Amino acid sequence: MSELSGIDIKFLAGVGPKKASILKQELKINSYEDLLYVFPYKYIDRTRFYKISEVKATMPYVQIVGRITALDEFGEKRSKRLVAYFTDGDDELELVWFKGINFVKPSLKPDTDYVVFGKPSMFNRKINIVHPELEEETKRKKRLEFNLQAFYLTSEKMKSSFLNSKAISKLQENVFMSLNGKIPETLPKYILEKLQLINLHDALVNIHFPKDTDILKKAQYRLKFEELFYVQLNILRMKQKRKIQYKGHVFSRIGEYFNGFYHNELPFQLTNAQKKVIREIRNDLGSGRQMNRLLQGDVGSGKTLVGLMCMLIALDNNAQACLMAPTEILATQHLETIQEFMQNMNVRIELLTGSTKKRDRDRIHSDLESGDLQIIIGTHALIEDKVKFKNLGLVIIDEQHRFGVAQRAKLWKKNQLPPHVLVMTATPIPRTLAMTLYGDLEVSVIDELPPGRKPIHTVHYYDNKRLAIYDFMHKQIKLGRQIYMVYPMISESEKMDYKNLEEGFENVNNYFDRFGIRISMVHGKMKADEKDMQMQNFASGKTQILVATTVIEVGVNVPNASVMVIESTERFGLSQLHQLRGRVGRGAEQSYCILMSSHKISNESRKRIETMVRTNDGFEIAEEDLKLRGPGDIEGTQQSGLSYDLKIANLGKDGELLQFARNIAAKILEQDELLSSEKNFILAKQLKRIQKAKINWSVIS
Ligand code: ADP
Ligand code: MG
């Protein structure tokens, strides 16, 4: 394959400099190889030929053999239309062109058998085919044989330079014509044999020019497997290397801080899942290698407490710990939660955010450097170069999808011996995605909620039921509960949202004011202190309803709030809805999530709403999200820095194959860690190529 990757696409027959630059711009095709790896998005059966009498306007495509009997032109200039009368010997239909007439017309020959291919439509109660593909029957028989025609995605820009799907297909053919010999294999022979995969050359020929669906499936399987296999081989290799390279703090002592807290302070029993995860983390911390662990757990599963207990292990070993959250509200809430847990313990904990006053900031900076300050909780402010530690041993990053790779890397570098890193996320990531995005991190899962929680009752209502819902809210408030009402995010370009939120606030206020019910409002465009005040009023129970945008999406913890009303549900993504719902159900009361929407919603929105109503399980929701949206859209994949540009495999659909490929890769590395054996030579070589191409594939936390 390496030869083909070295040949500039402009040298390919039918390309030339102008088309080459368009291919580069639009599809990132630089070489012959790049072109071969642009795969079709669909295939159409070309084995079937129709008689004109059988053709209906509803058919997606038809293929007819026949001759052109006459040509006609109608109209002037821009409205000009070329019509060819086409017969199969028995019946006639019209072939029509509106564009490229000057080019098409002279090429149409009489007394020649043509194969016509295109989408039939109805015009003036007659069937016609607009802009058909036409090919002389004799030529068709000469070219590369295939029965399924491949279709390629092309842009408007490509089409206007004559690079439509058919042209791309022709170029693919030209690549194969230019070869002398076969395309070199990229998987070792023993893998091909063991898994009964077809060779690369045949796979590529048949992905573009399949003779039948059987061989097409084999080609797709081989290429998908290879793609996923190398992704996994690369990840597992990286993980292995890092284990060897990065020595970590050895936290061998479980001492006063941890034990004192565990035995004297912990107000409840840990769940089994929490215990299991703490054990896993303790093993890592004592292993001598730097920990890089992802802690997944549904909202409310008690991750913060796990984080705190790990920090205490760091303290027991004379190291400092920091906890970084994506927003000031969250960081503050973490501080409060942790301070409450720690009220009887002698530990210095402080908050550092963008709005920390200079005097406090200076003091915090110097106390971190001297080691007097043991736990620091904060936002991005923790990353600043000025923040130095005496001995930073553990970094915990909460709700990690909001942080970029570069930011995490900066924290990493704050200590000579890199700190252990625990990334906590409440956005459950489907297994397949986790395996590719975080495949080089160890993963812990808290798959159990603290006891006594009642599942949240979720219902869907259309907007016209608003009064009934207000009434329900009122009853809940009379029972002493509090309520969130969430509107879509306010952003600069969306004046509408603001209007919705303001109007919503007015409506709610008008309705509830007479009952003496108080309402807070927060949104992203508010000043921080105003926002904090409103939040505080709600948290302390001064107000009973919080009208908000999605700023409350992550982390906010008001256990007395038991109703979540979401407005314009159709405008939220699934994982966002799940996060929002997670704001209730934190106390012992039965909680409710009410999804409001208009009557006009898309099928996809409807599916999202149905999923929410059906299940409370974050992992099930994440899998559904992946199916509905595809991996590229899942929150966090862009920022994660590990965006695998998969060309053929689909993380939403090929989960099993991914797991299979990962197992194979793991087994190979188990036997040949450095891939240095003769039979794995190809693997080592391919891996190097991949790593060169993906600069991004570095350490991710
Ligand atoms: P998460 O961060 O995973 O969403 P939190 O750590 O905020 O969850 O925990 C949610 C609530 O559950 C908090 O009020 C916390 O004190 C409480 N909690 C945590 N662990 C337990 C437990 N084992 N038993 C009872 N309550 C718990
Ligand atoms: Mg949390």
XYZ file of C-alpha atoms and ligand atoms in Angstrom:
729
model
C 0.000 0.000 0.000
C 2.861 2.328 0.691
C 3.583 2.773 -2.999
C 0.047 3.945 -3.682
C 0.167 6.370 -0.809
C 3.187 7.974 -2.435
C 1.615 8.722 -5.801
C -0.028 12.119 -6.106
C -3.623 11.894 -7.245
C -2.995 14.434 -9.987
C -1.121 11.784 -11.961
C -4.137 9.522 -12.205
C -5.742 9.210 -15.637
C -8.780 11.506 -15.696
C -7.652 13.765 -12.865
C -5.157 16.521 -13.686
C -4.243 19.508 -11.509
C -7.653 21.179 -11.290
C -9.604 18.098 -10.305
C -6.752 17.064 -8.048
C -7.075 20.251 -6.060
C -10.825 19.785 -5.733
C -10.374 16.196 -4.573
C -7.882 17.418 -2.002
C -10.135 20.156 -0.762
C -13.379 18.268 -0.665
C -12.399 14.723 0.245
C -8.804 15.104 1.483
C -7.664 12.828 -1.307
C -3.975 13.369 -1.903
C -2.808 10.037 -3.204
C -4.012 6.978 -5.079
C -4.375 5.251 -1.772
C -6.566 8.001 -0.322
C -8.900 7.576 -3.255
C -9.173 3.818 -2.799
C -10.159 4.417 0.803
C -13.075 6.640 -0.139
C -15.769 4.022 0.155
C -19.224 3.967 -1.401
C -22.196 4.793 0.807
C -24.594 2.553 -1.096
C -24.883 0.061 -3.918
C -27.503 -0.485 -6.518
C -28.167 -3.774 -8.210
C -27.262 -3.504 -11.878
C -28.108 -7.056 -12.818
C -31.731 -6.307 -13.386
C -32.896 -4.898 -16.736
C -36.397 -3.588 -17.258
C -38.742 -3.341 -20.192
C -40.166 0.154 -20.594
C -43.660 -1.272 -20.080
C -42.635 -2.348 -16.574
C -41.254 1.010 -15.495
C -43.172 3.019 -12.896
C -42.463 6.521 -11.645
C -42.162 5.230 -8.097
C -39.124 3.044 -8.802
C -35.865 4.331 -7.321
C -33.726 3.284 -10.285
C -34.194 1.401 -13.490
C -31.903 0.042 -16.141
C -33.070 -0.367 -19.711
C -31.375 -1.413 -22.948
C -32.519 0.338 -26.103
C -31.878 2.924 -28.786
C -32.401 6.609 -29.361
C -34.759 7.312 -32.244
C -34.860 11.100 -32.310
C -33.819 14.278 -30.504
C -35.752 17.447 -29.782
C -34.930 20.744 -28.143
C -37.424 23.000 -26.405
C -37.222 26.437 -24.853
C -34.526 29.093 -24.885
C -31.288 29.625 -23.021
C -31.715 28.836 -19.328
C -34.992 27.035 -19.770
C -33.649 24.952 -22.630
C -34.409 21.261 -22.496
C -33.079 18.375 -24.566
C -35.304 15.356 -25.111
C -34.177 12.025 -26.530
C -36.843 9.521 -27.535
C -35.702 6.155 -26.349
C -37.213 2.805 -27.323
C -36.646 -0.768 -26.254
C -38.302 -2.042 -29.439
C -41.765 -2.191 -27.981
C -42.334 1.003 -26.054
C -40.891 4.479 -25.782
C -39.954 6.893 -23.026
C -38.230 10.262 -22.910
C -34.763 10.996 -21.657
C -34.442 14.625 -20.583
C -31.537 16.985 -19.967
C -31.698 20.501 -18.593
C -27.997 20.951 -18.108
C -24.889 20.163 -20.116
C -26.928 20.023 -23.300
C -24.085 21.235 -25.502
C -21.952 18.464 -24.155
C -24.513 15.668 -24.176
C -26.213 16.304 -27.488
C -23.302 15.657 -29.859
C -22.376 12.493 -27.950
C -25.702 10.765 -28.546
C -25.466 8.351 -31.458
C -28.309 6.867 -33.470
C -28.416 3.124 -34.237
C -26.396 2.313 -31.143
C -27.439 0.115 -28.247
C -27.354 2.025 -24.994
C -27.839 1.049 -21.401
C -29.880 3.738 -19.728
C -29.769 4.004 -15.957
C -31.647 6.478 -13.816
C -34.608 7.419 -11.699
C -37.929 7.407 -13.545
C -40.354 10.254 -12.951
C -43.720 11.363 -14.254
C -44.119 14.428 -16.468
C -47.252 15.311 -18.461
C -48.572 11.901 -17.534
C -45.686 10.257 -19.336
C -42.737 8.462 -17.788
C -39.356 10.059 -18.373
C -35.863 9.883 -16.951
C -34.098 13.144 -16.181
C -30.315 13.268 -16.540
C -29.903 9.524 -17.029
C -26.622 7.735 -17.168
C -26.027 6.467 -20.657
C -23.459 3.939 -21.659
C -22.901 2.172 -24.925
C -23.691 -1.466 -24.471
C -20.441 -2.616 -26.119
C -18.339 -0.425 -23.798
C -20.190 -1.608 -20.748
C -19.228 -5.151 -21.553
C -15.552 -4.242 -21.781
C -15.039 -2.512 -18.477
C -14.394 -3.937 -15.031
C -17.141 -6.357 -14.284
C -19.499 -5.579 -11.486
C -23.130 -6.178 -10.766
C -23.639 -3.803 -7.918
C -23.015 -0.192 -8.722
C -21.286 1.801 -6.059
C -22.433 5.298 -5.139
C -20.128 7.876 -3.618
C -20.987 11.000 -1.699
C -19.967 14.107 -3.575
C -20.316 17.800 -2.897
C -21.887 20.470 -5.091
C -18.434 21.775 -5.817
C -17.301 18.379 -7.018
C -20.362 17.922 -9.177
C -19.841 21.243 -10.870
C -16.370 20.061 -11.850
C -17.746 16.811 -13.251
C -16.743 14.805 -10.213
C -20.040 13.087 -9.594
C -20.448 9.618 -8.183
C -19.983 7.999 -11.530
C -16.794 9.947 -12.153
C -15.390 8.840 -8.811
C -16.201 5.282 -9.739
C -14.368 5.754 -13.018
C -11.331 7.099 -11.135
C -11.386 4.099 -8.845
C -11.327 1.929 -11.921
C -8.394 3.904 -13.279
C -6.407 3.233 -10.120
C -6.891 -0.484 -10.551
C -5.988 -0.203 -14.239
C -2.763 1.581 -13.329
C -1.569 -1.193 -11.041
C 0.948 -3.699 -12.123
C 0.396 -6.444 -9.674
C -1.695 -6.600 -6.577
C -2.095 -4.128 -3.778
C 0.234 -5.286 -1.001
C -1.332 -6.934 2.015
C -1.601 -5.019 5.307
C -2.480 -7.855 7.664
C -0.227 -10.808 8.497
C -0.939 -14.027 6.723
C -1.692 -15.904 9.893
C -4.493 -13.501 10.802
C -6.017 -13.726 7.331
C -5.964 -17.474 7.531
C -7.210 -17.789 11.045
C -10.095 -15.371 10.559
C -10.711 -16.398 6.967
C -10.466 -12.866 5.695
C -10.109 -12.092 2.022
C -6.909 -10.343 1.006
C -6.645 -6.568 0.801
C -6.514 -6.408 -2.975
C -9.694 -8.387 -3.421
C -11.372 -6.473 -0.629
C -10.639 -3.131 -2.252
C -11.668 -4.291 -5.732
C -14.924 -5.631 -4.373
C -15.769 -2.733 -2.150
C -15.775 -0.541 -5.256
C -16.865 -3.059 -7.892
C -18.708 -5.890 -6.188
C -19.694 -8.820 -8.325
C -22.383 -9.845 -5.879
C -23.568 -9.141 -2.364
C -21.738 -12.144 -1.023
C -18.295 -10.947 -1.948
C -19.281 -7.398 -1.004
C -20.020 -8.566 2.530
C -16.665 -10.304 2.729
C -14.928 -7.175 1.500
C -16.737 -4.996 4.035
C -15.991 -7.395 6.855
C -12.310 -7.555 6.054
C -11.965 -3.766 5.824
C -14.005 -3.095 8.947
C -12.078 -5.639 10.925
C -8.780 -4.191 9.826
C -9.818 -0.658 10.673
C -11.017 -1.525 14.162
C -8.144 -3.886 14.748
C -5.510 -1.243 14.110
C -7.313 1.314 16.245
C -7.279 -1.164 19.106
C -3.755 -2.351 18.494
C -2.624 1.242 18.606
C -4.513 2.057 21.792
C -3.380 -1.052 23.589
C 0.190 -0.482 22.512
C 0.059 3.087 23.826
C -1.385 1.954 27.088
C 1.382 -0.586 27.414
C 4.091 1.924 26.639
C 2.785 4.395 29.143
C 2.743 1.808 31.840
C 6.382 1.155 31.223
C 7.351 4.797 30.831
C 5.528 6.646 33.530
C 6.428 5.819 37.029
C 3.939 7.143 39.517
C 3.752 8.033 43.168
C 3.533 4.937 45.290
C 0.738 5.490 47.766
C 1.296 2.451 49.877
C -0.039 3.802 53.144
C -3.674 3.811 54.088
C -3.497 5.946 57.183
C -5.206 8.375 59.533
C -7.001 10.460 56.953
C -8.592 7.621 55.054
C -9.286 5.359 58.018
C -10.381 8.177 60.288
C -12.871 9.325 57.722
C -14.066 5.870 56.865
C -14.630 4.767 60.445
C -15.742 7.981 62.099
C -17.117 10.399 59.561
C -18.793 8.533 56.756
C -22.512 9.157 57.304
C -23.699 6.098 55.418
C -22.594 2.709 54.120
C -20.727 2.731 50.853
C -22.524 0.896 48.100
C -20.849 -2.270 46.864
C -20.068 -0.534 43.612
C -18.342 2.308 45.458
C -16.302 -0.176 47.470
C -15.279 -2.057 44.356
C -14.172 1.122 42.627
C -12.223 2.379 45.631
C -10.426 -0.972 45.728
C -9.542 -0.695 42.046
C -8.196 2.795 42.553
C -6.256 1.812 45.663
C -4.533 -0.904 43.682
C -3.522 1.588 41.027
C -2.266 4.105 43.546
C -0.043 1.535 45.181
C 1.273 -0.045 42.017
C 4.159 2.316 41.321
C 2.758 3.222 37.957
C 0.882 6.370 37.242
C -2.866 5.871 37.338
C -5.045 7.019 34.474
C -8.509 5.932 35.266
C -11.918 6.863 34.005
C -14.651 6.634 36.592
C -18.054 6.287 35.023
C -21.174 6.393 37.072
C -24.663 7.556 36.472
C -25.776 10.836 37.982
C -26.251 10.485 41.705
C -24.239 7.294 41.993
C -21.848 8.881 44.479
C -18.720 9.621 42.501
C -17.804 12.707 44.484
C -17.477 10.683 47.657
C -15.281 8.149 45.905
C -13.157 11.027 44.681
C -12.843 12.415 48.176
C -11.751 9.100 49.636
C -9.057 8.802 46.996
C -7.837 12.269 47.883
C -7.515 11.141 51.474
C -5.228 8.330 50.354
C -3.034 10.945 48.686
C -2.999 12.935 51.932
C -2.059 9.820 53.870
C 1.031 9.642 51.702
C 2.059 13.269 52.167
C 0.804 14.373 48.809
C -1.679 17.040 47.788
C -4.827 16.549 45.765
C -6.876 18.734 43.475
C -10.368 18.496 42.108
C -11.218 20.368 38.969
C -14.780 21.063 37.824
C -15.996 22.707 34.638
C -17.960 25.572 36.207
C -17.757 27.800 39.202
C -21.128 26.669 40.522
C -19.988 23.084 40.420
C -16.646 23.754 42.000
C -18.356 25.653 44.802
C -20.778 22.842 45.314
C -17.975 20.320 45.498
C -16.254 22.469 48.068
C -19.371 22.646 50.197
C -20.090 18.939 49.932
C -16.547 18.028 50.788
C -16.261 20.541 53.614
C -19.378 19.082 55.128
C -18.022 15.555 54.937
C -14.762 16.781 56.422
C -16.091 19.111 59.102
C -14.560 17.131 61.950
C -11.292 16.465 60.229
C -8.231 18.570 60.279
C -7.685 19.068 56.576
C -7.103 22.332 54.773
C -9.335 22.697 51.757
C -9.787 25.787 49.615
C -11.509 26.977 46.489
C -9.722 28.572 43.560
C -11.719 29.958 40.665
C -11.577 32.849 38.263
C -13.376 35.066 40.731
C -11.191 34.318 43.747
C -9.963 37.684 45.074
C -6.345 38.518 44.450
C -5.387 38.481 48.104
C -6.890 35.055 48.621
C -5.437 33.832 45.389
C -1.932 34.896 46.363
C -2.256 33.179 49.694
C -3.594 30.003 48.073
C -0.768 30.013 45.556
C 1.856 30.255 48.234
C 0.201 27.711 50.508
C -0.029 25.219 47.680
C 3.634 25.719 46.995
C 4.602 25.301 50.618
C 2.356 22.271 50.991
C 0.247 23.778 53.790
C -2.840 23.534 51.653
C -3.759 19.893 51.139
C -6.831 19.880 48.945
C -7.649 22.491 46.340
C -10.932 22.535 44.487
C -11.497 24.767 41.529
C -12.093 25.513 37.906
C -9.743 26.203 34.999
C -7.997 28.601 37.338
C -6.129 25.570 38.667
C -4.405 25.111 35.360
C -2.686 28.493 35.269
C 1.061 28.355 35.260
C 1.185 30.331 38.487
C -0.392 27.457 40.361
C 2.429 25.322 41.703
C 2.307 22.483 44.169
C 4.746 21.156 46.680
C 3.808 17.605 45.846
C 0.716 17.062 43.760
C -0.244 13.411 43.988
C -3.759 13.136 42.652
C -5.770 15.054 40.118
C -9.485 14.480 39.897
C -11.339 15.897 36.957
C -15.089 15.996 37.235
C -17.480 15.902 34.301
C -14.530 15.553 32.080
C -16.142 16.114 28.705
C -15.913 19.838 29.227
C -12.162 19.886 29.400
C -9.861 19.658 26.439
C -6.874 17.393 26.189
C -4.399 20.222 26.381
C -5.862 21.440 29.641
C -5.580 18.039 31.215
C -2.028 17.663 30.013
C -1.139 20.898 31.783
C -2.257 19.553 35.117
C -0.232 16.498 34.486
C 2.897 18.523 34.259
C 2.474 20.224 37.591
C 4.589 17.655 39.315
C 7.895 16.033 38.553
C 6.438 12.652 39.185
C 3.182 12.887 37.229
C 0.155 12.866 39.530
C -2.341 10.079 39.380
C -5.341 11.078 37.313
C -8.935 10.148 37.952
C -11.420 11.369 35.393
C -15.025 11.263 36.581
C -17.831 11.400 34.112
C -21.558 11.241 34.591
C -22.192 10.987 30.907
C -22.175 7.268 30.472
C -20.249 6.453 27.375
C -21.341 3.463 25.353
C -18.891 0.642 25.713
C -17.829 0.677 22.108
C -17.103 4.349 22.210
C -15.288 4.110 25.506
C -13.101 1.434 24.016
C -11.933 3.734 21.263
C -12.021 7.100 22.978
C -10.699 6.062 26.336
C -9.372 2.677 25.368
C -6.014 3.482 26.891
C -7.476 4.432 30.255
C -8.483 1.948 32.862
C -12.206 2.129 33.412
C -14.141 1.820 36.640
C -17.894 1.808 36.699
C -20.255 2.561 39.560
C -23.257 0.630 38.400
C -25.414 0.958 41.455
C -27.243 3.842 43.073
C -27.257 4.408 46.841
C -30.158 2.563 48.433
C -33.557 4.115 48.977
C -33.705 5.994 45.714
C -36.979 5.653 43.911
C -36.759 5.549 40.136
C -37.734 8.869 38.624
C -41.133 8.821 37.017
C -40.858 10.318 33.522
C -43.782 11.473 31.402
C -44.274 13.316 28.151
C -46.858 16.066 27.670
C -47.694 18.374 24.813
C -47.659 22.115 25.412
C -51.428 22.420 25.604
C -51.381 20.563 28.928
C -49.455 23.324 30.645
C -52.150 24.306 33.107
C -52.529 20.747 34.338
C -48.807 20.662 34.876
C -48.781 23.926 36.796
C -51.432 22.411 38.969
C -49.297 19.336 39.579
C -46.302 21.542 40.372
C -48.385 23.469 42.852
C -49.370 20.278 44.659
C -45.761 19.178 44.873
C -44.734 22.545 46.280
C -47.458 22.271 48.880
C -45.839 18.964 49.874
C -42.666 20.958 50.473
C -40.780 20.059 47.296
C -38.923 22.244 44.863
C -39.022 22.323 41.099
C -36.670 22.928 38.181
C -37.987 24.253 34.897
C -35.478 24.112 32.108
C -35.486 25.962 28.808
C -33.121 25.510 25.850
C -29.717 27.144 26.105
C -29.435 30.846 25.558
C -26.911 31.727 22.961
C -26.155 34.909 21.104
C -27.709 33.760 17.862
C -30.808 32.436 19.505
C -32.835 35.419 20.557
C -35.809 33.102 20.544
C -34.470 31.145 23.467
C -34.208 34.216 25.535
C -37.718 35.162 24.652
C -38.876 31.686 25.605
C -37.101 31.818 28.902
C -38.335 35.297 29.781
C -41.863 34.479 28.734
C -41.684 31.224 30.606
C -40.565 33.070 33.683
C -43.389 35.606 33.308
C -45.962 32.851 32.853
C -44.784 30.826 35.776
C -44.490 33.911 37.933
C -47.981 35.110 37.009
C -49.445 31.795 37.846
C -47.629 31.094 41.091
C -47.215 34.569 42.546
C -50.700 34.623 44.038
C -49.877 31.519 46.033
C -46.835 33.188 47.524
C -44.513 30.889 45.617
C -41.125 32.416 44.782
C -39.110 31.831 41.676
C -35.413 32.080 40.796
C -34.083 32.430 37.306
C -30.594 31.661 36.020
C -29.092 31.609 32.571
C -25.675 31.543 31.037
C -25.546 35.222 30.170
C -25.968 36.383 33.753
C -23.127 37.789 35.799
C -21.579 35.168 38.034
C -22.586 36.746 41.333
C -26.166 37.324 40.216
C -26.330 33.714 39.090
C -24.863 32.498 42.356
C -27.352 34.504 44.354
C -30.285 33.068 42.432
C -28.910 29.561 42.812
C -28.293 30.061 46.479
C -31.869 31.236 46.996
C -33.096 28.059 45.422
C -30.622 25.787 47.183
C -31.528 27.247 50.561
C -35.249 26.890 49.886
C -36.041 30.615 49.705
C -37.443 30.050 46.260
C -39.459 27.031 45.253
C -39.058 27.070 41.496
C -35.861 27.514 39.527
C -36.402 28.615 35.956
C -33.163 28.017 34.121
C -31.322 27.197 30.973
C -29.057 24.208 30.773
C -26.502 25.872 33.043
C -27.844 23.501 35.664
C -27.149 20.501 33.494
C -24.209 19.160 35.420
C -23.667 18.478 39.016
C -26.030 20.816 40.826
C -27.300 19.091 43.926
C -30.515 20.188 45.660
C -31.908 16.999 47.184
C -35.255 18.605 47.999
C -35.975 19.279 44.336
C -38.193 16.492 43.101
C -39.695 17.731 39.858
C -37.863 18.497 36.641
C -39.944 20.150 33.950
C -38.203 20.402 30.607
C -39.593 22.813 28.033
C -39.081 22.270 24.282
C -37.753 18.809 24.987
C -37.432 18.210 21.274
C -34.492 20.595 21.219
C -32.344 18.680 23.682
C -30.061 15.743 23.025
C -30.540 12.471 24.844
C -27.529 12.645 27.094
C -28.401 16.215 27.989
C -31.924 15.180 28.927
C -30.551 12.400 31.050
C -28.184 14.783 32.819
C -31.017 17.179 33.489
C -33.238 14.464 34.843
C -30.405 13.470 37.139
C -30.871 16.754 39.020
C -33.934 15.249 40.697
C -34.333 11.917 42.455
C -31.549 12.804 44.870
C -33.631 12.676 48.012
C -35.908 10.006 49.363
C -39.071 11.452 47.762
C -40.672 10.148 44.596
C -39.368 12.390 41.808
C -40.836 13.327 38.475
C -39.470 14.396 35.135
C -41.978 16.071 32.841
C -40.979 16.400 29.220
C -42.921 19.113 27.406
C -42.927 19.429 23.657
C -44.932 20.891 20.843
C -47.042 18.608 18.692
C -44.725 19.084 15.752
C -41.671 17.014 16.505
C -39.409 14.962 14.280
C -39.234 11.205 14.423
C -35.864 11.393 16.011
C -37.088 13.698 18.764
C -39.961 11.367 19.343
C -37.561 8.450 19.744
C -35.472 10.431 22.204
C -38.535 11.227 24.273
C -39.712 7.608 24.158
C -36.311 6.450 25.340
C -36.408 8.859 28.269
C -39.860 7.713 29.257
C -38.874 4.063 28.944
C -35.672 3.940 30.963
C -33.634 5.587 33.712
C -30.518 3.628 32.827
C -27.797 5.984 31.656
C -25.936 3.303 29.774
C -28.992 2.220 27.851
C -29.623 5.859 27.008
C -26.064 6.313 25.866
C -26.311 3.307 23.559
C -29.543 4.683 22.132
C -27.921 8.057 21.655
C -25.091 6.475 19.742
C -27.556 4.684 17.502
C -29.597 7.799 16.853
C -26.802 10.254 16.343
C -23.699 8.356 15.371
C -20.426 8.586 17.238
C -19.246 11.894 15.805
C -21.996 13.769 17.572
C -21.658 12.301 20.995
C -20.686 14.987 23.408
C -17.039 14.906 24.196
C -15.775 13.022 21.205
C -14.571 16.153 19.484
C -12.776 17.522 22.481
C -11.365 14.216 23.514
C -8.566 14.554 21.012
C -8.933 10.975 19.980
C -11.167 11.335 17.032
C -10.793 8.248 14.975
C -11.670 8.996 11.468
C -13.332 5.692 10.744
C -13.930 5.136 7.058
C -15.989 2.005 7.066
C -16.651 0.697 10.536
C -19.430 2.254 12.584
C -19.095 2.382 16.342
C -22.853 2.391 16.712
C -23.329 -0.786 14.734
C -20.092 -2.699 14.845
C -19.711 -3.033 18.578
C -19.264 -6.782 18.486
C -16.644 -6.669 15.797
C -14.845 -3.975 17.770
C -14.710 -6.147 20.861
C -13.520 -9.048 18.729
C -10.810 -6.945 17.114
C -9.726 -5.679 20.518
C -9.417 -9.219 21.853
C -7.300 -10.276 18.901
C -5.054 -7.240 19.287
C -4.678 -7.880 23.014
C -3.735 -11.503 22.446
C -1.108 -10.559 19.901
C 0.463 -7.997 22.246
C 0.407 -10.498 25.053
C 2.586 -12.828 23.035
C 4.737 -10.261 21.310
C 4.782 -7.064 23.309
C 7.011 -5.098 20.956
C 5.643 -6.652 17.774
C 9.180 -7.597 16.942
C 8.664 -11.123 15.683
C 8.936 -11.900 12.014
C 5.292 -12.795 11.603
C 4.192 -9.481 13.128
C 6.483 -7.374 10.971
C 3.537 -6.043 8.967
C 1.733 -5.041 12.149
C 4.645 -2.991 13.411
C 5.010 -1.333 10.040
C 1.326 -0.459 9.722
C 1.201 0.850 13.255
C 4.048 3.219 12.517
C 2.214 4.508 9.474
C -0.955 5.061 11.455
C 0.834 6.837 14.254
C 2.505 9.148 11.805
C -0.844 10.029 10.304
C -2.523 10.665 13.643
C -0.516 13.200 15.533
C -3.352 13.450 17.961
C -2.901 10.012 19.331
C -0.849 11.047 22.263
C -1.449 10.666 25.922
C -4.928 11.862 26.640
C -5.029 12.735 30.284
P -22.547 11.921 41.398
O -21.412 12.884 41.486
O -22.110 10.549 41.032
O -23.657 12.408 40.536
P -22.805 12.495 44.139
O -21.443 12.145 44.565
O -23.142 13.927 43.946
O -23.174 11.730 42.827
O -23.820 11.803 45.152
C -25.187 12.044 45.110
C -25.753 12.064 46.511
O -25.714 10.756 47.092
C -24.968 12.946 47.454
O -25.889 13.633 48.230
C -24.147 11.960 48.279
O -23.856 12.458 49.565
C -25.051 10.759 48.351
N -24.351 9.479 48.499
C -23.179 9.119 47.952
N -22.857 7.850 48.281
C -23.856 7.388 49.064
C -24.119 6.140 49.738
N -23.267 5.122 49.656
N -25.239 6.045 50.460
C -26.104 7.071 50.541
N -25.929 8.265 49.949
C -24.819 8.430 49.205
Mg -21.136 14.813 40.543
